[in-house]
PDB file of C-alpha atoms in Angstrom:
ATOM      1  CA  MET U   1       7.996   9.597 -21.326  1.00 57.00           C
ATOM      2  CA  PHE U   2       7.955  12.330 -18.681  1.00 56.00           C
ATOM      3  CA  ARG U   3       4.783  13.834 -20.156  1.00 71.00           C
ATOM      4  CA  THR U   4       3.048  10.444 -20.188  1.00 73.00           C
ATOM      5  CA  ARG U   5       4.137   9.786 -16.602  1.00 67.00           C
ATOM      6  CA  LEU U   6       2.947  13.233 -15.502  1.00 66.00           C
ATOM      7  CA  LEU U   7      -0.472  12.900 -17.166  1.00 79.00           C
ATOM      8  CA  SER U   8      -0.948   9.411 -15.727  1.00 74.00           C
ATOM      9  CA  GLY U   9       0.036  10.715 -12.301  1.00 73.00           C
ATOM     10  CA  ILE U  10      -2.550  13.517 -12.525  1.00 81.00           C
ATOM     11  CA  VAL U  11      -5.282  11.058 -13.514  1.00 85.00           C
ATOM     12  CA  LEU U  12      -4.221   8.728 -10.703  1.00 81.00           C
ATOM     13  CA  VAL U  13      -4.392  11.503  -8.102  1.00 81.00           C
ATOM     14  CA  ALA U  14      -7.790  12.626  -9.428  1.00 88.00           C
ATOM     15  CA  LEU U  15      -9.154   9.081  -9.133  1.00 90.00           C
ATOM     16  CA  ALA U  16      -7.712   8.749  -5.635  1.00 87.00           C
ATOM     17  CA  LEU U  17      -9.389  12.004  -4.637  1.00 89.00           C
ATOM     18  CA  LEU U  18     -12.743  10.884  -6.007  1.00 93.00           C
ATOM     19  CA  LEU U  19     -12.699   7.402  -4.480  1.00 94.00           C
ATOM     20  CA  ILE U  20     -11.311   8.358  -1.071  1.00 93.00           C
ATOM     21  CA  ILE U  21     -13.590  11.372  -0.656  1.00 92.00           C
ATOM     22  CA  THR U  22     -16.569   9.139  -1.542  1.00 94.00           C
ATOM     23  CA  GLY U  23     -15.385   6.433   0.866  1.00 95.00           C
ATOM     24  CA  GLY U  24     -17.669   3.631   2.043  1.00 96.00           C
ATOM     25  CA  PRO U  25     -18.531   0.724  -0.277  1.00 96.00           C
ATOM     26  CA  VAL U  26     -17.190   2.608  -3.317  1.00 97.00           C
ATOM     27  CA  LEU U  27     -13.716   2.824  -1.794  1.00 97.00           C
ATOM     28  CA  LEU U  28     -13.948  -0.751  -0.517  1.00 98.00           C
ATOM     29  CA  VAL U  29     -14.834  -2.160  -3.952  1.00 98.00           C
ATOM     30  CA  SER U  30     -12.224  -0.047  -5.761  1.00 97.00           C
ATOM     31  CA  THR U  31      -9.541  -1.137  -3.276  1.00 97.00           C
ATOM     32  CA  ALA U  32     -10.596  -4.759  -3.774  1.00 98.00           C
ATOM     33  CA  ILE U  33     -10.315  -4.403  -7.579  1.00 97.00           C
ATOM     34  CA  LEU U  34      -6.922  -2.738  -7.201  1.00 96.00           C
ATOM     35  CA  SER U  35      -5.824  -5.586  -4.954  1.00 98.00           C
ATOM     36  CA  LEU U  36      -6.968  -8.264  -7.411  1.00 98.00           C
ATOM     37  CA  ILE U  37      -5.021  -6.594 -10.217  1.00 97.00           C
ATOM     38  CA  GLY U  38      -1.976  -6.311  -7.962  1.00 97.00           C
ATOM     39  CA  MET U  39      -2.253  -9.972  -6.960  1.00 98.00           C
ATOM     40  CA  PHE U  40      -2.502 -10.965 -10.618  1.00 98.00           C
ATOM     41  CA  GLU U  41       0.677  -8.980 -11.336  1.00 97.00           C
ATOM     42  CA  PHE U  42       2.474 -10.575  -8.390  1.00 97.00           C
ATOM     43  CA  TYR U  43       1.383 -14.094  -9.269  1.00 97.00           C
ATOM     44  CA  ARG U  44       2.363 -13.475 -12.901  1.00 97.00           C
ATOM     45  CA  ALA U  45       5.856 -12.488 -11.763  1.00 96.00           C
ATOM     46  CA  LEU U  46       6.048 -15.843  -9.955  1.00 96.00           C
ATOM     47  CA  GLY U  47       4.639 -17.673 -12.981  1.00 95.00           C
ATOM     48  CA  PHE U  48       1.239 -19.028 -11.877  1.00 96.00           C
ATOM     49  CA  GLU U  49      -1.291 -16.206 -12.400  1.00 96.00           C
ATOM     50  CA  LYS U  50      -3.874 -18.360 -14.231  1.00 97.00           C
ATOM     51  CA  THR U  51      -3.743 -21.532 -12.164  1.00 97.00           C
ATOM     52  CA  PRO U  52      -6.093 -22.980  -9.517  1.00 96.00           C
ATOM     53  CA  LEU U  53      -3.585 -21.833  -6.883  1.00 97.00           C
ATOM     54  CA  ALA U  54      -3.854 -18.250  -8.094  1.00 98.00           C
ATOM     55  CA  PHE U  55      -7.642 -18.332  -8.451  1.00 98.00           C
ATOM     56  CA  SER U  56      -7.939 -19.560  -4.880  1.00 97.00           C
ATOM     57  CA  GLY U  57      -6.002 -16.428  -3.868  1.00 98.00           C
ATOM     58  CA  TYR U  58      -8.317 -14.158  -5.854  1.00 98.00           C
ATOM     59  CA  ALA U  59     -11.384 -15.830  -4.320  1.00 97.00           C
ATOM     60  CA  VAL U  60     -10.101 -15.486  -0.763  1.00 97.00           C
ATOM     61  CA  ALA U  61      -9.200 -11.836  -1.418  1.00 97.00           C
ATOM     62  CA  ILE U  62     -12.820 -11.199  -2.431  1.00 97.00           C
ATOM     63  CA  LEU U  63     -13.968 -13.033   0.705  1.00 96.00           C
ATOM     64  CA  TYR U  64     -11.633 -10.897   2.817  1.00 97.00           C
ATOM     65  CA  PHE U  65     -12.954  -7.607   1.435  1.00 97.00           C
ATOM     66  CA  ALA U  66     -16.548  -8.803   1.740  1.00 96.00           C
ATOM     67  CA  ASP U  67     -15.856  -9.568   5.398  1.00 96.00           C
ATOM     68  CA  LEU U  68     -14.570  -6.012   5.920  1.00 95.00           C
ATOM     69  CA  GLN U  69     -17.999  -4.782   4.865  1.00 94.00           C
ATOM     70  CA  PHE U  70     -20.335  -7.398   6.379  1.00 94.00           C
ATOM     71  CA  ARG U  71     -18.207  -8.856   9.213  1.00 92.00           C
ATOM     72  CA  PHE U  72     -19.481 -12.430   8.934  1.00 91.00           C
ATOM     73  CA  MET U  73     -16.127 -13.898  10.037  1.00 90.00           C
ATOM     74  CA  PRO U  74     -15.136 -13.992  13.745  1.00 89.00           C
ATOM     75  CA  SER U  75     -11.701 -12.612  12.836  1.00 84.00           C
ATOM     76  CA  ASP U  76      -9.697 -11.436   9.825  1.00 81.00           C
ATOM     77  CA  PHE U  77      -7.092 -14.001  10.830  1.00 86.00           C
ATOM     78  CA  MET U  78      -9.676 -16.702  10.186  1.00 92.00           C
ATOM     79  CA  VAL U  79      -9.667 -15.767   6.488  1.00 92.00           C
ATOM     80  CA  MET U  80      -5.870 -15.999   6.366  1.00 92.00           C
ATOM     81  CA  THR U  81      -5.864 -19.296   8.262  1.00 94.00           C
ATOM     82  CA  LEU U  82      -8.432 -20.812   5.919  1.00 93.00           C
ATOM     83  CA  PHE U  83      -6.407 -19.684   2.922  1.00 96.00           C
ATOM     84  CA  LEU U  84      -3.229 -21.236   4.292  1.00 96.00           C
ATOM     85  CA  VAL U  85      -5.063 -24.531   4.739  1.00 97.00           C
ATOM     86  CA  LEU U  86      -6.479 -24.214   1.198  1.00 97.00           C
ATOM     87  CA  VAL U  87      -3.035 -23.520  -0.260  1.00 97.00           C
ATOM     88  CA  LEU U  88      -1.606 -26.587   1.467  1.00 97.00           C
ATOM     89  CA  ILE U  89      -4.492 -28.752   0.198  1.00 97.00           C
ATOM     90  CA  ILE U  90      -3.915 -27.596  -3.394  1.00 97.00           C
ATOM     91  CA  TYR U  91      -0.161 -27.997  -2.969  1.00 97.00           C
ATOM     92  CA  VAL U  92      -0.495 -31.575  -1.734  1.00 97.00           C
ATOM     93  CA  LEU U  93      -3.245 -32.781  -4.092  1.00 96.00           C
ATOM     94  CA  SER U  94      -1.579 -31.360  -7.208  1.00 96.00           C
ATOM     95  CA  TYR U  95       1.993 -32.289  -6.247  1.00 95.00           C
ATOM     96  CA  PRO U  96       4.448 -31.829  -7.947  1.00 94.00           C
ATOM     97  CA  LYS U  97       2.691 -29.216 -10.117  1.00 95.00           C
ATOM     98  CA  TYR U  98       3.654 -26.354  -7.755  1.00 95.00           C
ATOM     99  CA  ASP U  99       6.996 -26.024  -6.057  1.00 94.00           C
ATOM    100  CA  THR U 100       7.296 -24.738  -2.496  1.00 95.00           C
ATOM    101  CA  ALA U 101       8.121 -21.194  -3.654  1.00 94.00           C
ATOM    102  CA  LYS U 102       4.829 -20.933  -5.559  1.00 96.00           C
ATOM    103  CA  ALA U 103       2.795 -22.301  -2.644  1.00 96.00           C
ATOM    104  CA  MET U 104       4.374 -19.805  -0.255  1.00 97.00           C
ATOM    105  CA  GLY U 105       4.099 -17.079  -2.893  1.00 97.00           C
ATOM    106  CA  ALA U 106       0.342 -17.613  -3.152  1.00 97.00           C
ATOM    107  CA  PHE U 107      -0.121 -16.961   0.552  1.00 97.00           C
ATOM    108  CA  PHE U 108       2.379 -14.091   0.592  1.00 97.00           C
ATOM    109  CA  GLY U 109       0.685 -12.456  -2.418  1.00 97.00           C
ATOM    110  CA  LEU U 110      -2.680 -12.311  -0.679  1.00 97.00           C
ATOM    111  CA  PHE U 111      -1.223 -10.774   2.464  1.00 96.00           C
ATOM    112  CA  TYR U 112       1.322  -8.520   0.723  1.00 97.00           C
ATOM    113  CA  VAL U 113      -1.157  -7.019  -1.737  1.00 98.00           C
ATOM    114  CA  ALA U 114      -4.784  -7.408  -0.633  1.00 98.00           C
ATOM    115  CA  VAL U 115      -4.462  -7.244   3.149  1.00 97.00           C
ATOM    116  CA  MET U 116      -1.894  -4.438   3.118  1.00 97.00           C
ATOM    117  CA  LEU U 117      -3.838  -2.328   0.600  1.00 97.00           C
ATOM    118  CA  SER U 118      -7.032  -2.810   2.614  1.00 98.00           C
ATOM    119  CA  TYR U 119      -5.542  -0.483   5.230  1.00 98.00           C
ATOM    120  CA  ILE U 120      -6.373   2.421   2.911  1.00 97.00           C
ATOM    121  CA  TYR U 121     -10.045   1.592   3.444  1.00 98.00           C
ATOM    122  CA  LEU U 122      -9.551   0.847   7.151  1.00 97.00           C
ATOM    123  CA  THR U 123      -7.793   4.188   7.690  1.00 97.00           C
ATOM    124  CA  ARG U 124     -10.645   5.953   5.895  1.00 97.00           C
ATOM    125  CA  GLN U 125     -13.007   4.357   8.447  1.00 96.00           C
ATOM    126  CA  LEU U 126     -11.192   5.916  11.435  1.00 94.00           C
ATOM    127  CA  PRO U 127     -12.576   9.026  13.204  1.00 90.00           C
ATOM    128  CA  HIS U 128     -11.897  11.888  10.778  1.00 92.00           C
ATOM    129  CA  GLY U 129     -10.570   9.229   8.434  1.00 95.00           C
ATOM    130  CA  GLU U 130     -11.501  11.343   5.423  1.00 95.00           C
ATOM    131  CA  TYR U 131      -8.581  13.583   6.476  1.00 96.00           C
ATOM    132  CA  VAL U 132      -6.232  11.085   8.127  1.00 96.00           C
ATOM    133  CA  VAL U 133      -6.188   8.715   5.124  1.00 97.00           C
ATOM    134  CA  TRP U 134      -4.246  11.273   3.078  1.00 96.00           C
ATOM    135  CA  LEU U 135      -1.289  10.840   5.408  1.00 97.00           C
ATOM    136  CA  ILE U 136      -0.725   7.500   3.670  1.00 97.00           C
ATOM    137  CA  PHE U 137      -0.162   9.225   0.346  1.00 95.00           C
ATOM    138  CA  LEU U 138       1.781  12.142   1.800  1.00 96.00           C
ATOM    139  CA  ALA U 139       4.111   9.621   3.466  1.00 97.00           C
ATOM    140  CA  SER U 140       4.504   7.453   0.361  1.00 95.00           C
ATOM    141  CA  TRP U 141       3.987   9.406  -2.856  1.00 92.00           C
ATOM    142  CA  GLY U 142       4.965  12.703  -1.191  1.00 94.00           C
ATOM    143  CA  SER U 143       8.140  11.148   0.167  1.00 95.00           C
ATOM    144  CA  ASP U 144       8.937   9.579  -3.198  1.00 92.00           C
ATOM    145  CA  THR U 145       8.615  12.915  -5.009  1.00 91.00           C
ATOM    146  CA  CYS U 146      10.709  14.789  -2.433  1.00 94.00           C
ATOM    147  CA  ALA U 147      13.355  12.049  -2.408  1.00 94.00           C
ATOM    148  CA  TYR U 148      13.614  12.194  -6.195  1.00 91.00           C
ATOM    149  CA  CYS U 149      14.060  15.986  -6.228  1.00 93.00           C
ATOM    150  CA  ILE U 150      16.574  16.107  -3.357  1.00 95.00           C
ATOM    151  CA  GLY U 151      18.436  13.110  -4.737  1.00 93.00           C
ATOM    152  CA  LYS U 152      18.804  14.748  -8.145  1.00 91.00           C
ATOM    153  CA  LEU U 153      20.120  17.952  -6.583  1.00 91.00           C
ATOM    154  CA  PHE U 154      22.276  16.699  -3.720  1.00 92.00           C
ATOM    155  CA  GLY U 155      22.549  12.911  -3.971  1.00 87.00           C
ATOM    156  CA  LYS U 156      26.117  11.621  -3.552  1.00 88.00           C
ATOM    157  CA  HIS U 157      25.999   8.582  -1.290  1.00 92.00           C
ATOM    158  CA  LYS U 158      24.294   5.454  -2.668  1.00 92.00           C
ATOM    159  CA  MET U 159      21.631   3.968  -0.412  1.00 91.00           C
ATOM    160  CA  THR U 160      21.583   0.472  -1.952  1.00 89.00           C
ATOM    161  CA  PRO U 161      24.219   0.382  -4.725  1.00 89.00           C
ATOM    162  CA  VAL U 162      23.350  -3.111  -5.952  1.00 88.00           C
ATOM    163  CA  LEU U 163      19.564  -3.043  -5.654  1.00 89.00           C
ATOM    164  CA  SER U 164      18.808   0.551  -6.679  1.00 87.00           C
ATOM    165  CA  PRO U 165      21.908   2.551  -7.748  1.00 87.00           C
ATOM    166  CA  ASN U 166      19.912   5.738  -8.390  1.00 87.00           C
ATOM    167  CA  LYS U 167      18.656   6.095  -4.818  1.00 91.00           C
ATOM    168  CA  SER U 168      20.826   8.152  -2.484  1.00 93.00           C
ATOM    169  CA  VAL U 169      21.027   8.617   1.271  1.00 95.00           C
ATOM    170  CA  GLU U 170      20.508  12.362   0.761  1.00 95.00           C
ATOM    171  CA  GLY U 171      17.381  11.644  -1.267  1.00 95.00           C
ATOM    172  CA  GLY U 172      16.087   9.346   1.451  1.00 95.00           C
ATOM    173  CA  ILE U 173      16.590  11.972   4.134  1.00 96.00           C
ATOM    174  CA  GLY U 174      14.962  14.570   1.900  1.00 96.00           C
ATOM    175  CA  GLY U 175      12.025  12.234   1.288  1.00 96.00           C
ATOM    176  CA  VAL U 176      11.349  11.730   4.999  1.00 97.00           C
ATOM    177  CA  ALA U 177      11.791  15.431   5.797  1.00 97.00           C
ATOM    178  CA  GLY U 178       9.633  16.428   2.831  1.00 97.00           C
ATOM    179  CA  ALA U 179       6.838  14.052   3.823  1.00 97.00           C
ATOM    180  CA  MET U 180       6.856  15.410   7.367  1.00 98.00           C
ATOM    181  CA  LEU U 181       6.774  19.005   6.123  1.00 98.00           C
ATOM    182  CA  LEU U 182       3.888  18.265   3.747  1.00 97.00           C
ATOM    183  CA  THR U 183       2.023  16.498   6.552  1.00 98.00           C
ATOM    184  CA  LEU U 184       2.600  19.373   8.968  1.00 98.00           C
ATOM    185  CA  ILE U 185       1.269  21.912   6.457  1.00 98.00           C
ATOM    186  CA  TYR U 186      -1.703  19.654   5.687  1.00 97.00           C
ATOM    187  CA  LEU U 187      -2.593  19.201   9.367  1.00 97.00           C
ATOM    188  CA  LEU U 188      -2.256  22.929  10.096  1.00 97.00           C
ATOM    189  CA  VAL U 189      -4.650  23.680   7.233  1.00 97.00           C
ATOM    190  CA  PHE U 190      -7.258  21.293   8.676  1.00 95.00           C
ATOM    191  CA  GLN U 191      -6.441  21.857  12.353  1.00 94.00           C
ATOM    192  CA  LYS U 192      -9.701  23.609  13.189  1.00 93.00           C
ATOM    193  CA  THR U 193     -11.818  21.238  11.123  1.00 92.00           C
ATOM    194  CA  MET U 194     -10.314  18.204  12.851  1.00 90.00           C
ATOM    195  CA  HIS U 195     -10.091  19.924  16.267  1.00 88.00           C
ATOM    196  CA  LEU U 196      -6.426  18.993  16.608  1.00 91.00           C
ATOM    197  CA  HIS U 197      -4.211  19.944  19.531  1.00 91.00           C
ATOM    198  CA  THR U 198      -0.540  20.737  18.953  1.00 92.00           C
ATOM    199  CA  THR U 199       0.541  17.429  20.517  1.00 92.00           C
ATOM    200  CA  THR U 200      -1.650  15.478  18.112  1.00 94.00           C
ATOM    201  CA  ILE U 201      -0.258  17.385  15.135  1.00 95.00           C
ATOM    202  CA  VAL U 202       3.318  16.699  16.209  1.00 96.00           C
ATOM    203  CA  LEU U 203       2.678  12.980  16.731  1.00 96.00           C
ATOM    204  CA  LEU U 204       0.830  12.572  13.430  1.00 97.00           C
ATOM    205  CA  THR U 205       3.659  14.383  11.664  1.00 97.00           C
ATOM    206  CA  LEU U 206       6.177  12.019  13.258  1.00 97.00           C
ATOM    207  CA  SER U 207       3.972   9.113  12.193  1.00 97.00           C
ATOM    208  CA  SER U 208       4.121  10.369   8.626  1.00 97.00           C
ATOM    209  CA  GLY U 209       7.916  10.481   8.910  1.00 97.00           C
ATOM    210  CA  ALA U 210       7.938   6.867  10.093  1.00 97.00           C
ATOM    211  CA  GLY U 211       5.621   5.939   7.237  1.00 97.00           C
ATOM    212  CA  ALA U 212       7.905   7.702   4.744  1.00 97.00           C
ATOM    213  CA  LEU U 213      10.925   5.809   6.073  1.00 96.00           C
ATOM    214  CA  ILE U 214       9.087   2.495   5.808  1.00 96.00           C
ATOM    215  CA  SER U 215       7.781   3.398   2.332  1.00 96.00           C
ATOM    216  CA  MET U 216      11.347   3.238   1.032  1.00 95.00           C
ATOM    217  CA  VAL U 217      11.538  -0.358   2.235  1.00 95.00           C
ATOM    218  CA  GLY U 218       8.353  -1.099   0.294  1.00 94.00           C
ATOM    219  CA  ASP U 219       9.766   0.485  -2.844  1.00 93.00           C
ATOM    220  CA  LEU U 220      13.077  -1.364  -2.569  1.00 95.00           C
ATOM    221  CA  ALA U 221      11.399  -4.669  -1.667  1.00 95.00           C
ATOM    222  CA  ALA U 222       9.270  -4.476  -4.819  1.00 94.00           C
ATOM    223  CA  SER U 223      12.431  -3.777  -6.827  1.00 92.00           C
ATOM    224  CA  ALA U 224      14.174  -6.759  -5.227  1.00 94.00           C
ATOM    225  CA  ILE U 225      11.300  -9.075  -6.163  1.00 94.00           C
ATOM    226  CA  LYS U 226      11.393  -7.831  -9.762  1.00 93.00           C
ATOM    227  CA  ARG U 227      15.141  -8.401  -9.936  1.00 92.00           C
ATOM    228  CA  ASN U 228      14.770 -11.910  -8.518  1.00 93.00           C
ATOM    229  CA  TYR U 229      12.301 -12.791 -11.271  1.00 93.00           C
ATOM    230  CA  GLY U 230      13.983 -10.856 -14.079  1.00 92.00           C
ATOM    231  CA  ILE U 231      11.225  -8.351 -14.875  1.00 92.00           C
ATOM    232  CA  LYS U 232      11.409  -4.594 -15.369  1.00 89.00           C
ATOM    233  CA  ASP U 233       7.832  -3.734 -14.402  1.00 91.00           C
ATOM    234  CA  TYR U 234       4.962  -5.663 -12.881  1.00 93.00           C
ATOM    235  CA  GLY U 235       2.623  -4.513 -15.656  1.00 89.00           C
ATOM    236  CA  LYS U 236       1.679  -1.820 -18.148  1.00 85.00           C
ATOM    237  CA  LEU U 237      -1.711  -0.769 -16.782  1.00 82.00           C
ATOM    238  CA  ILE U 238      -0.619   2.762 -15.835  1.00 79.00           C
ATOM    239  CA  PRO U 239       1.221   4.470 -18.717  1.00 77.00           C
ATOM    240  CA  GLY U 240       4.632   5.716 -17.649  1.00 70.00           C
ATOM    241  CA  HIS U 241       4.375   4.025 -14.247  1.00 79.00           C
ATOM    242  CA  GLY U 242       3.982   0.312 -14.986  1.00 85.00           C
ATOM    243  CA  GLY U 243       1.522  -1.856 -13.120  1.00 92.00           C
ATOM    244  CA  VAL U 244      -0.439  -1.434  -9.907  1.00 94.00           C
ATOM    245  CA  LEU U 245       2.435  -2.810  -7.832  1.00 95.00           C
ATOM    246  CA  ASP U 246       4.899  -0.460  -9.519  1.00 92.00           C
ATOM    247  CA  ARG U 247       2.850   2.548  -8.453  1.00 91.00           C
ATOM    248  CA  PHE U 248       1.574   1.293  -5.102  1.00 95.00           C
ATOM    249  CA  ASP U 249       4.693  -0.534  -3.896  1.00 94.00           C
ATOM    250  CA  SER U 250       5.386   2.128  -1.258  1.00 94.00           C
ATOM    251  CA  VAL U 251       1.698   2.646  -0.396  1.00 96.00           C
ATOM    252  CA  ILE U 252       1.319  -1.076   0.354  1.00 96.00           C
ATOM    253  CA  ILE U 253       3.678  -0.963   3.299  1.00 96.00           C
ATOM    254  CA  THR U 254       2.935   2.618   4.395  1.00 97.00           C
ATOM    255  CA  ALA U 255      -0.834   2.190   4.779  1.00 97.00           C
ATOM    256  CA  PRO U 256      -0.686  -0.199   7.796  1.00 97.00           C
ATOM    257  CA  VAL U 257       1.940   1.982   9.500  1.00 97.00           C
ATOM    258  CA  ILE U 258      -0.217   5.112   9.225  1.00 97.00           C
ATOM    259  CA  TYR U 259      -3.329   3.173  10.249  1.00 98.00           C
ATOM    260  CA  TYR U 260      -1.870   1.788  13.473  1.00 97.00           C
ATOM    261  CA  PHE U 261      -0.052   4.952  14.497  1.00 96.00           C
ATOM    262  CA  SER U 262      -3.138   7.066  13.784  1.00 96.00           C
ATOM    263  CA  SER U 263      -5.442   4.646  15.599  1.00 95.00           C
ATOM    264  CA  VAL U 264      -3.367   4.892  18.774  1.00 94.00           C
ATOM    265  CA  ILE U 265      -2.850   8.661  18.543  1.00 93.00           C
ATOM    266  CA  LEU U 266      -6.479   9.502  17.811  1.00 88.00           C
ATOM    267  CA  ALA U 267      -7.839   7.116  20.438  1.00 85.00           C
ATOM    268  CA  ARG U 268      -5.575   8.016  23.364  1.00 69.00           C
ATOM    269  CA  LEU U 269      -4.700  11.661  22.926  1.00 56.00           C
ATOM    270  CA  PRO U 270      -6.914  14.729  23.338  1.00 54.00           C
ATOM    271  CA  GLY U 271      -7.651  16.854  20.335  1.00 45.00           C
ATOM    272  CA  MET U 272     -10.095  14.782  18.309  1.00 50.00           C
ATOM    273  CA  GLY U 273     -13.546  16.257  18.459  1.00 44.00           C
ATOM    274  CA  HIS U 274     -16.570  14.043  17.878  1.00 41.00           C
TER     275      HIS U 274
END
């Protein structure tokens, strides 16, 4: 099991490297595909993955990602507003086929998976985004790895005994500290390339710490949803890891945090050469 998980993790990192370094439409399309798979997994957990309600979600997700490339909509919120109206139309016209939980789940699934994951692409589009985007993964996957190691060695106090008995407070602290240390090392390596001042490095490192802290919420929230619906994993697409949502549960919530912090820091502070 460990070997399978390790090999899958290596392949996953290699693919991430390839797609993110390439950027542009390639990253946009791959993120859209990832989002559609994740939405399918989420809708399947709720029990309506192959229904008109679900297909309307997939269609609007494609529309949303197309708009990120071509910008034919006045606002991203317009896409979400139109989808909410569409969900309500389907809900009313097909009543009582879908209960309220499924109608709300359709809208939540689009936002939770597609919109949140799109921040990987949006972060890549920032100034020096080819470097900044890796903070998302240092804050999520890096934090997760550090938390696991520290938790195994020093974990004594349960973080959420009912929801996730194996996670400890010590592991959580180690995860945040580890993510910040990895980010600091990463930024120091690319300091000259990115023309970073010390203040910018410190603030980006703190942003990574905030992202790591939030990533734990994403991980635990995904676990809570699975427990509510009585499933162990969202899927089996990634051997040893489960589905897309099992592997990207922390990335989903970390990506927007890193995007917004980085946007403010890079736009308002000196140190970013153009």
